[in-house]
Coordinates of C-alpha atoms and ligand atoms in Angstrom, one line a residue:
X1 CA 121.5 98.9 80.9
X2 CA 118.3 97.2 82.7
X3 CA 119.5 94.6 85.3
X4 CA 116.1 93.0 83.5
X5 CA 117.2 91.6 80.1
X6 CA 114.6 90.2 77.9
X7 CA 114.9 88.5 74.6
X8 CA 112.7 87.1 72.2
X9 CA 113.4 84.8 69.3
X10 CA 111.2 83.5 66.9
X11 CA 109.6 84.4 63.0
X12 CA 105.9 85.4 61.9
X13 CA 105.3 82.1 60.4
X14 CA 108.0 80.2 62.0
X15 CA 106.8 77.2 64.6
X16 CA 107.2 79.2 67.6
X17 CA 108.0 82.1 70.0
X18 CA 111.0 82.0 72.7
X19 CA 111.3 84.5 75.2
X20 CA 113.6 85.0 78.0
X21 CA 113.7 87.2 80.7
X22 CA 116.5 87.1 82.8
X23 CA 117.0 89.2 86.4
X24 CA 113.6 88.7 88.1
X25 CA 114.1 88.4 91.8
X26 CA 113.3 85.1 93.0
X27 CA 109.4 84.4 95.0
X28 CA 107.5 86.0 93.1
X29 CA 104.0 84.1 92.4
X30 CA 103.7 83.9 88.5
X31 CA 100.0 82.4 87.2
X32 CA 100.7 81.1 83.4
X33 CA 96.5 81.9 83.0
X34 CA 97.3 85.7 84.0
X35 CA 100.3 86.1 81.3
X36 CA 97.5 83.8 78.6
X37 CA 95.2 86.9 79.6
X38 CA 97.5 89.2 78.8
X39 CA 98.3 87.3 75.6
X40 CA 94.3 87.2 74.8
X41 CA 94.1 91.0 75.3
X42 CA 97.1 92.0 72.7
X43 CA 94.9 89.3 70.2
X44 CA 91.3 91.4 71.0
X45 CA 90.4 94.3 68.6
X46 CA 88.7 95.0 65.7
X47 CA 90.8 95.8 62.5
X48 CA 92.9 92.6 62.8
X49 CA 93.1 90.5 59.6
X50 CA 92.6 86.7 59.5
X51 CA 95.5 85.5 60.8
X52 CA 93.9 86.7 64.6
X53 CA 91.1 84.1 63.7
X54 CA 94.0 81.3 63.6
X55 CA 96.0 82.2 66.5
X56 CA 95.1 81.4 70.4
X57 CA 98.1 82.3 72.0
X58 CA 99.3 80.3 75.1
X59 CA 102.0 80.7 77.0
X60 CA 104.2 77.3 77.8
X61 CA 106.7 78.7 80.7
X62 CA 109.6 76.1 80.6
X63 CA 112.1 77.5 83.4
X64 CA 112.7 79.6 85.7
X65 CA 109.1 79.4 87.8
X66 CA 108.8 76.6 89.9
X67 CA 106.0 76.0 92.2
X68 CA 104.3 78.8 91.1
X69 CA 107.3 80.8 91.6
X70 CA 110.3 82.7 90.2
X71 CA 113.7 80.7 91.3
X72 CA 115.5 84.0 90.0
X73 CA 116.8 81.9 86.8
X74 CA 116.4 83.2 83.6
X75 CA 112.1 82.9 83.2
X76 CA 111.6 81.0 79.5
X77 CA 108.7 81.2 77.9
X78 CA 107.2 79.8 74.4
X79 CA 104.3 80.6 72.6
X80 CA 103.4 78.5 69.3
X81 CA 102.4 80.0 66.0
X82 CA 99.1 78.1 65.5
X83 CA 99.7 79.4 61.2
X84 CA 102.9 77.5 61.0
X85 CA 101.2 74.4 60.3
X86 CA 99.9 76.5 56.9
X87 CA 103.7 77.3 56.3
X88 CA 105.5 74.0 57.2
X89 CA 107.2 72.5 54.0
X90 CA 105.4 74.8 52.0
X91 CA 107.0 76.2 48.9
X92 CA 106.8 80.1 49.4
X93 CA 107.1 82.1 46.1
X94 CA 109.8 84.6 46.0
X95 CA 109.2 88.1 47.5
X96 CA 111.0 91.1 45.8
X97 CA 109.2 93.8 45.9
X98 CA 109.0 95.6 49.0
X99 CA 106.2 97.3 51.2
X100 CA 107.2 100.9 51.5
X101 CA 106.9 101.6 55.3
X102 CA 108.1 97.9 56.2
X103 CA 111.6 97.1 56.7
X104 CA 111.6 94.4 53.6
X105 CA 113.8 97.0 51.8
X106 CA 115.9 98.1 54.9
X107 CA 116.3 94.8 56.0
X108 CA 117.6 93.1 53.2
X109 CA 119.9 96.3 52.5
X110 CA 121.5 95.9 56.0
X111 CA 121.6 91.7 56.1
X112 CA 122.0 91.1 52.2
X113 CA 118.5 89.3 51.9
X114 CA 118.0 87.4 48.4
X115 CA 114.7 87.2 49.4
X116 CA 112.6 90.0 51.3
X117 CA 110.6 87.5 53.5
X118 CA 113.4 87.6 56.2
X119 CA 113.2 91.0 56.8
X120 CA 109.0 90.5 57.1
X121 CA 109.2 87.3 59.2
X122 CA 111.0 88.7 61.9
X123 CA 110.1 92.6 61.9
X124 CA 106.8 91.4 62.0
X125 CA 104.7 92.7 65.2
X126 CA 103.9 89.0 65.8
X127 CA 107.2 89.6 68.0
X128 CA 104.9 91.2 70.3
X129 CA 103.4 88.3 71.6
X130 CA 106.4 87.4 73.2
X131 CA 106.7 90.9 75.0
X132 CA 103.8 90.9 76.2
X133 CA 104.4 87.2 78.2
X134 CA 107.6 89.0 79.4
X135 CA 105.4 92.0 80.1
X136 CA 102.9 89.7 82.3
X137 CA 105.8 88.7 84.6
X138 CA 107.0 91.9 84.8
X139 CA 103.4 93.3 86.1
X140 CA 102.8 90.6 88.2
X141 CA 106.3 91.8 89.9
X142 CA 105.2 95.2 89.8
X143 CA 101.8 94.5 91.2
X144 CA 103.3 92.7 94.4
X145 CA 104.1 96.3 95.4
X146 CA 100.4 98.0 94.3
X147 CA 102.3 99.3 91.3
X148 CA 99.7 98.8 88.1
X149 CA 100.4 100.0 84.4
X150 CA 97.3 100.4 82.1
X151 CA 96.3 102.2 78.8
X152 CA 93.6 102.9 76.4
X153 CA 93.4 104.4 72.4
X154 CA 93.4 108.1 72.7
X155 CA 92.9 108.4 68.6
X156 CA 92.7 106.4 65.9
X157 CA 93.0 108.0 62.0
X158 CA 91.2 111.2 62.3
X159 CA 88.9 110.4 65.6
X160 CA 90.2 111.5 68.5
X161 CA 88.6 110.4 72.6
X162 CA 87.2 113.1 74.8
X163 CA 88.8 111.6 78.0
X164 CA 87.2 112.7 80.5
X165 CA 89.1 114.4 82.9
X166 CA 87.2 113.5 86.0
X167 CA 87.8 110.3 85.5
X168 CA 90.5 108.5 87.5
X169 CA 93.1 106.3 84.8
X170 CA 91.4 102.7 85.8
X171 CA 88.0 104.0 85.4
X172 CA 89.6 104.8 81.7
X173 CA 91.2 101.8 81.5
X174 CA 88.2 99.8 82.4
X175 CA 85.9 101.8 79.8
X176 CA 88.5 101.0 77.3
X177 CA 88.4 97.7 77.9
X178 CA 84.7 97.4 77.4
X179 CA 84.7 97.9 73.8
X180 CA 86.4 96.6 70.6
X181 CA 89.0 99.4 69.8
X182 CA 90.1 100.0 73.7
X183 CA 88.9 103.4 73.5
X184 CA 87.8 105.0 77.0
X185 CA 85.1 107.4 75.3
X186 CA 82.3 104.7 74.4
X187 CA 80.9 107.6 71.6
X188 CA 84.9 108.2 70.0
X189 CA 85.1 104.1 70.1
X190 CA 82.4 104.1 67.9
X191 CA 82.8 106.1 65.5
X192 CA 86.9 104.6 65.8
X193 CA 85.1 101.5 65.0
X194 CA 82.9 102.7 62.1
X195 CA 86.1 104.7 60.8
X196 CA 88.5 101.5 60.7
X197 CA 85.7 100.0 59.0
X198 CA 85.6 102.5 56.2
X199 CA 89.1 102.4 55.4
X200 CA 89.1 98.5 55.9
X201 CA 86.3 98.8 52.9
X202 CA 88.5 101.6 50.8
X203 CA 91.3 99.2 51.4
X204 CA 93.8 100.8 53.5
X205 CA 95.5 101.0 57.1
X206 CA 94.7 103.4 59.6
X207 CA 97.2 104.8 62.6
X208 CA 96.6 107.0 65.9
X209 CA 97.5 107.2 69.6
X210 CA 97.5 105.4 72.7
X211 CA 98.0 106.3 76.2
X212 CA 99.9 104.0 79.0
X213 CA 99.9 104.9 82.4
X214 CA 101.8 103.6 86.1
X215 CA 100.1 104.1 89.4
X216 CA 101.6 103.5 92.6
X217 CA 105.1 104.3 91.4
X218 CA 107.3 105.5 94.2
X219 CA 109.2 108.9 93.3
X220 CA 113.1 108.1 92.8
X221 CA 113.0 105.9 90.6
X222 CA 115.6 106.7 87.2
X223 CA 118.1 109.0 87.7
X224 CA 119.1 112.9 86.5
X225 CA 123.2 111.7 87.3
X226 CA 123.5 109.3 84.5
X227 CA 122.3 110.4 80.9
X228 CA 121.4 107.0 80.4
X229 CA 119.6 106.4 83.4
X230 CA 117.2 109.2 83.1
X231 CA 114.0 106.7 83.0
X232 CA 111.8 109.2 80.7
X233 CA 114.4 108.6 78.1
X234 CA 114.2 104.5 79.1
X235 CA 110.3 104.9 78.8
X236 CA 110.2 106.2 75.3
X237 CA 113.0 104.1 74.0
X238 CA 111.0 101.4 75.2
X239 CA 107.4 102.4 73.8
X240 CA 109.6 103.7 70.2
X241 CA 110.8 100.2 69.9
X242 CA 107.5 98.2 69.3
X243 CA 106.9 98.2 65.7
X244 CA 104.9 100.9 63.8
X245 CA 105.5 103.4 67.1
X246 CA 107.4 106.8 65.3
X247 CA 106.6 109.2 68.0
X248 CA 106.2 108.7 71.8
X249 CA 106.0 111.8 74.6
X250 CA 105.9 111.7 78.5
X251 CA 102.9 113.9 79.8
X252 CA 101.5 116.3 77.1
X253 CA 104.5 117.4 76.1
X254 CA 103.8 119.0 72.4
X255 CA 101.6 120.7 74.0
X256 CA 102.8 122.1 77.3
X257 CA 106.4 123.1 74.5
X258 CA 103.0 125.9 73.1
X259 CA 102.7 127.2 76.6
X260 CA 104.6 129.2 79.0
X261 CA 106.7 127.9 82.1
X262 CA 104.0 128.9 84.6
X263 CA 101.1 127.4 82.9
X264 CA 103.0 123.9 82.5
X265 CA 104.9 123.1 85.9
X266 CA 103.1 121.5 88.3
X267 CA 103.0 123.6 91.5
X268 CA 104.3 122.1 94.7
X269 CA 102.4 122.4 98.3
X270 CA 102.2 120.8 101.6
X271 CA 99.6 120.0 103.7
X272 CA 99.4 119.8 107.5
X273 CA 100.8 116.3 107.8
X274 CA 103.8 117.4 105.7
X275 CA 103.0 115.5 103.1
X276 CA 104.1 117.5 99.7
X277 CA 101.4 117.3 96.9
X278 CA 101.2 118.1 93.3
X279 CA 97.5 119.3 92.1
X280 CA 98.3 118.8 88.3
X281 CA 100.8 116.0 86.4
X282 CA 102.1 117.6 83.5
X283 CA 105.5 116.5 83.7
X284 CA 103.9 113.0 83.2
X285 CA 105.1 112.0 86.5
X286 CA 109.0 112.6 85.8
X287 CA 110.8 115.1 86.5
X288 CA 114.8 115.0 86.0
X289 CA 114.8 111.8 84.5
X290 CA 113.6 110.7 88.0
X291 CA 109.8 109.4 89.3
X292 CA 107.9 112.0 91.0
X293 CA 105.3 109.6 92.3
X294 CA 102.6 111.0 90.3
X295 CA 101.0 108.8 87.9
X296 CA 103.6 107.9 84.8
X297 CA 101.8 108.6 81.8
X298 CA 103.2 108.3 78.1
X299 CA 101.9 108.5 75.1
X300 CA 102.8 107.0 71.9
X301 CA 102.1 107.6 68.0
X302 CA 101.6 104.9 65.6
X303 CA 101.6 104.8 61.7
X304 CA 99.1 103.3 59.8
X305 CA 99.9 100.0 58.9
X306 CA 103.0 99.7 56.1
X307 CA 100.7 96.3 54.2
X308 CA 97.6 97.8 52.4
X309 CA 95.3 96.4 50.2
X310 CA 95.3 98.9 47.7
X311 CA 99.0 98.7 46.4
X312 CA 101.8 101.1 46.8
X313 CA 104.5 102.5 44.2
X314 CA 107.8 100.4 44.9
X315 CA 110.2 98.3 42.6
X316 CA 110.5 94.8 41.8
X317 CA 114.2 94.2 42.9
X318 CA 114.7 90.6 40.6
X319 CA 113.7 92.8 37.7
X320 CA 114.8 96.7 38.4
X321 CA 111.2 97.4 37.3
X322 CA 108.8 99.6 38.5
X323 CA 106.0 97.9 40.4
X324 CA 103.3 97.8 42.7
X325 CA 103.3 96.1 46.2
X326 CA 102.0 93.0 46.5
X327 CA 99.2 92.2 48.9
X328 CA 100.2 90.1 52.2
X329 CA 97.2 88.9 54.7
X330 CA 97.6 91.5 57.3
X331 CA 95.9 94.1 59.9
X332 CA 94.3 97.1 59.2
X333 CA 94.6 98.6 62.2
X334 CA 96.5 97.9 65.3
X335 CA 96.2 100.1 67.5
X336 CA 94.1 99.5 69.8
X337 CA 95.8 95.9 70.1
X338 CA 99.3 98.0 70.6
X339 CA 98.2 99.8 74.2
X340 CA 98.7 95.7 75.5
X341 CA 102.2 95.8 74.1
X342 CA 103.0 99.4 75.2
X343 CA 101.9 98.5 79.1
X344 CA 104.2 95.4 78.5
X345 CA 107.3 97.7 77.6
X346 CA 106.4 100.4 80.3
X347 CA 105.9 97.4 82.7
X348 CA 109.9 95.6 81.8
X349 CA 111.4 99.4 82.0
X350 CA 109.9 100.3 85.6
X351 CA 110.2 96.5 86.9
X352 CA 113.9 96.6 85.7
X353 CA 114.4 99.9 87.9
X354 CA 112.4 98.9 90.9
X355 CA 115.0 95.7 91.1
X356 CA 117.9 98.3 91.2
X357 CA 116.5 100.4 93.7
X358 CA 115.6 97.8 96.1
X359 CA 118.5 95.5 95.1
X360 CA 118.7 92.0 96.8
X361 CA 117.5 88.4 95.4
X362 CA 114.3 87.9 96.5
X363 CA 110.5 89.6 96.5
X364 CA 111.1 88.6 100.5
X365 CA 114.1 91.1 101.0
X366 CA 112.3 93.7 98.6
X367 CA 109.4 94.2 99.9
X368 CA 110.3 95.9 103.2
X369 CA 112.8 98.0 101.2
X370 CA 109.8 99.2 99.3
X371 CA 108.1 100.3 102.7
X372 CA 111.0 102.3 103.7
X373 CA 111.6 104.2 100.7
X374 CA 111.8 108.2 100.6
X375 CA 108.8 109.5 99.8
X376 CA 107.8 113.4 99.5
X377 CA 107.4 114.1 102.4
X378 CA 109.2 116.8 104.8
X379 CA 109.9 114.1 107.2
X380 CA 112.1 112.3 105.0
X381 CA 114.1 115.4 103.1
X382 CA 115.8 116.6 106.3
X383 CA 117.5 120.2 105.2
X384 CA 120.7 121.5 106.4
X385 CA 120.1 125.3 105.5
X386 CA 123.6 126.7 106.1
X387 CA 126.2 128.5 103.5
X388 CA 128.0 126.1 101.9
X389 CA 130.6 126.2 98.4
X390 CA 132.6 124.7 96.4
X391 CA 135.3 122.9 97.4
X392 CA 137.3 121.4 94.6
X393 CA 140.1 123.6 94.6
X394 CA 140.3 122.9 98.9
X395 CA 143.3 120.2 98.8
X396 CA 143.1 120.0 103.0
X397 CA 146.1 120.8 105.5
X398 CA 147.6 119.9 103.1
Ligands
EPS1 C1 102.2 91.2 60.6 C2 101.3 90.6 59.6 C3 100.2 89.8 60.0 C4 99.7 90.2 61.4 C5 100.9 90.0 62.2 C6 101.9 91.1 62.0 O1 100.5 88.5 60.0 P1 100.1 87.5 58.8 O2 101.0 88.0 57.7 O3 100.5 86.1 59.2 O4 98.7 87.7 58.5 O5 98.6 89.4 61.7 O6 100.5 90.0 63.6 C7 100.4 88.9 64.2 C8 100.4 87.7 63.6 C9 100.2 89.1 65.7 O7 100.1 88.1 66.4 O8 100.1 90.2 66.1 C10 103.3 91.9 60.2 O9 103.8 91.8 59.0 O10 103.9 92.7 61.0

C-alpha cells in the first residue's frame, strides 16, 4: 500500500540484519551516526537480559546513500549480531517444547518446523533493530520538513506516569529520556524501575504502555475515500505489528468510547487571522482517517514478555508429554526499549504518506510542495454556499 516498502531479513542468532527500504525520494542528507543513535536508544533500558551486554549495534548502510545522500535507490542497511560468534558452528540442542505466548507453537504449526527454534529466531524482537535503522531514515526525511515523532512509557505492570498535562510532548520526551525505563514522570520511573526489579527477582516478565507522538504534521494527510488509506488504521497496523504489541489506540480512545459526544470532540474556532484552531486533541490528531494537524498521538499496549524464568505449563512435542517451558536468556521487560521501535513504525507510516502527497523524486521538488499545502485556514477552504443535489440520475441534453 505505502509507496515506502521496507523489509528486513535476518535471525536472532543468525550473523546479521538486512534491511531495505525502497521509495525514499532522492537528496535527502542521511548521517549513519544519527540512525547508530537511534540503534543505541532501542538497546538502552533497564529490564534487558544479557544478550544487551553483547550487542553494540551499528549500522553499515551499503546502497542507496551516496555522498551523504539518498540517490532514491532502494536504501540497504546491515546491522551484525555481535552473539553470532557464540552460535557459529555450534551444536544447538533440540527445542520442542514451546513458550506459551511466543509463536514457537504457531510457527511451526503454520511452516511445519521439526524444530521450534525457527519460529524463535525470526519472531524474535531482535527484528527490531532493523526497523528502527529504517525508522532513522525515515525521521531524518520527516525532520527535513520540522515533522518530529517521539514517545515515552506511559505504564509499566501495575505503575502508571502522571504525565503532566502542562507539559508540551518534547518536554515529555526529554524527561523520558533522562532515565532508565523512558518514563516522563521521574517519581512513576522509579518506582517502574524498582517494580521491573521485583518481578526480575520473582522471576517473571512484566508488560505496560507507551505513547508515540508527531508534531508538525500537516492536516490531509491519509484519506476517509479509501478504506485502506485511512492513516489511523495505517498507524495502528503499524504499532500492532512490532512484537509483543496486542492493543494500540489513537488519542484516548477507551476512554473518550465512556463519555458522551460533547465531552470528547474537539471544538473548532477561528481567530482573527482566520486561522482555525482546536483547544483540545482528543481525536489524537485524526479525524476521518485524515491528519488534522494536531499532534498524532498513539498509544500502544504490550504483553509481558512470553520467556520467563519461572516456567510455564506447555508440552513437550518429541514426547506428547506434559512439560514445563524451558528457560531461554531473555528480557524481562521491554517496554521502555519498544517506544524507539514504535516512533520507528509511526515514522515509515507518515514518511510513506508525506511522499504521496507531495509526489515527485526529489527532497528538492518536495519541499516547496510542503510550503504550499492547505492548511486550516479560511483562506485556503474557499466555500461555494449555494443549493446544490444530486445529480446521478441527470444524463445531460441528452
Ligand atoms: C528475544 C530474546 C532475547 C532478546 C532479544 C529478543 O535474545 P537472546 O535470546 O539472544 O537473549 O535479547 O532481543 C534482542 C536481542 C534485541 O536486540 O532486542 C526474543 O526471543 O524475542
Amino acid at each position: 500500500m505505502s509507496l515506502l516498502r521496507f523489509l528486513t531479513a535476518g535471525d536472532s542468532h543468525g550473523p546479521k540484519w538486512t534491511a531495505i527500504l525502497e521509495g525514499m525520494v532522492a537528496g535527502v542528507p542521511i548521517d549513519a551516526a544519527a540512525i547508530d543513535h537511534e540503534l543505541a536508544r532501542r538497546q538502552q533500558a533497564y529490564g534487558s537480559g544479557g544478550r544487551m551486554r553483547i550487542e553494540q549495534d551499528s549500522v553499515r548502510l551499503t546502497a542507496g546513500v551516496l555522498a551523504g545522500q539518498t540517490t532514491g535507490a532502494p536504501v540497504a542497511m546491515e546491522i551484525d549480531n555481535l552473539d553470532y560468534r557464540s552460535w557459529s558452528g555450534r551444536k544447538i540442542p533440540p527445542m520442542t517444547v514451546p513458550r506459551p505466548g511466543h509463536a514457537d507453537l504457531a510457527g511451526a504449526i503454520k511452516y511445519g518446523y521439526r524444530d521450534l527454534r525457527p519460529a524463535l529466531e525470526r519472531a524474535s524482537a531482535r527484528e527490531t533493530a532493523a526497523r528502527v535503522a529504517c525508522g532513522a531514515v525515515c525521521k531524518a526525511y520527516l525532520g527535513r520538513f520540522d515533522i518530529v515523532v517521539g514517545g515515552y512509557v506511559t505504564a509499566i505492570g501495575e505503575v502508571s506516569a502522571d504525565v503532566a498535562e502542562g507539559a508540551s510532548y518534547l518536554e515529555r520526551a526529554a524527561l523520558a529520556e533522562a532515565n532508565d525505563v523512558r518514563c516522563p514522570d521521574p517519581a512513576a520511573a522509579q518506582a517502574m524501575h524498582q517494580h521491573i526489579r521485583e518481578v526480575m527477582q520473582a522471576k517473571d516478565t512484566l508488560g505496560g504502555v507507551i505513547e508515540i507522538f508527531a508534531l508538525g504534521v500537516p492536516p490531509g494527510l491519509g484519506s476517509h475515500v479509501h478504506f485502506d488509506r485511512r492513516l489511523g488504521g495505517r498507524l495502528m497496523a503499524a504499532l500492532g505489528s512490532i512484537q509483543a504489541i496486542k492493543g494500540v489506540e489513537i488519542g484516548p480512545a477507551f476512554a473518550n468510547s465512556r463519555k458522551r459526544g460533547t465531552q470528547v470532540h474537539d471544538e473548532i474556532t477561528v481567530d482573527e487571522t482566520g486561522a482555525l484552531h482546536r483547544s483540545t486533541n482528543r481525536s489524537g490528531g485524526l479525524e476521518g482517517g485524515i491528519t488534522t494537524g494536531e499532534p498524532i498521538v498513539l498509544r500502544a499496549a504490550m504483553k509481558p514478555i512470553s520467556t520467563t524464568l519461572n516456567p510455564i505449563a506447555s508440552v513437550d512435542l518429541a514426547s506428547g508429554r506434559a512439560e514445563t517451558t524451558h528457560y531461554e536468556r531473555s528480557d524481562f521487560c521491554a517496554v521502555p526499549r519498544a517506544v524507539v521501535i514504535g516512533e520507528a513504525m509511526v515514522a515509515w507510516v507518515l514518511a510513506g504518506e508525506l511522499i504521496r502527497k507531495l509526489g515527485g523524486d526529489s527532497l528538492a521538488e518536495q519541499l516547496p510542495r510542503f510550503d504550499n499545502l492547505r492548511r486550516a485556514r479560511l483562506e485556503d477552504l474557499p466555500m461555494d454556499s449555494v443549493h446544490w443535489q444530486f445529480s446521478y440520475e441527470d444524463r445531460g441534453n441528452e
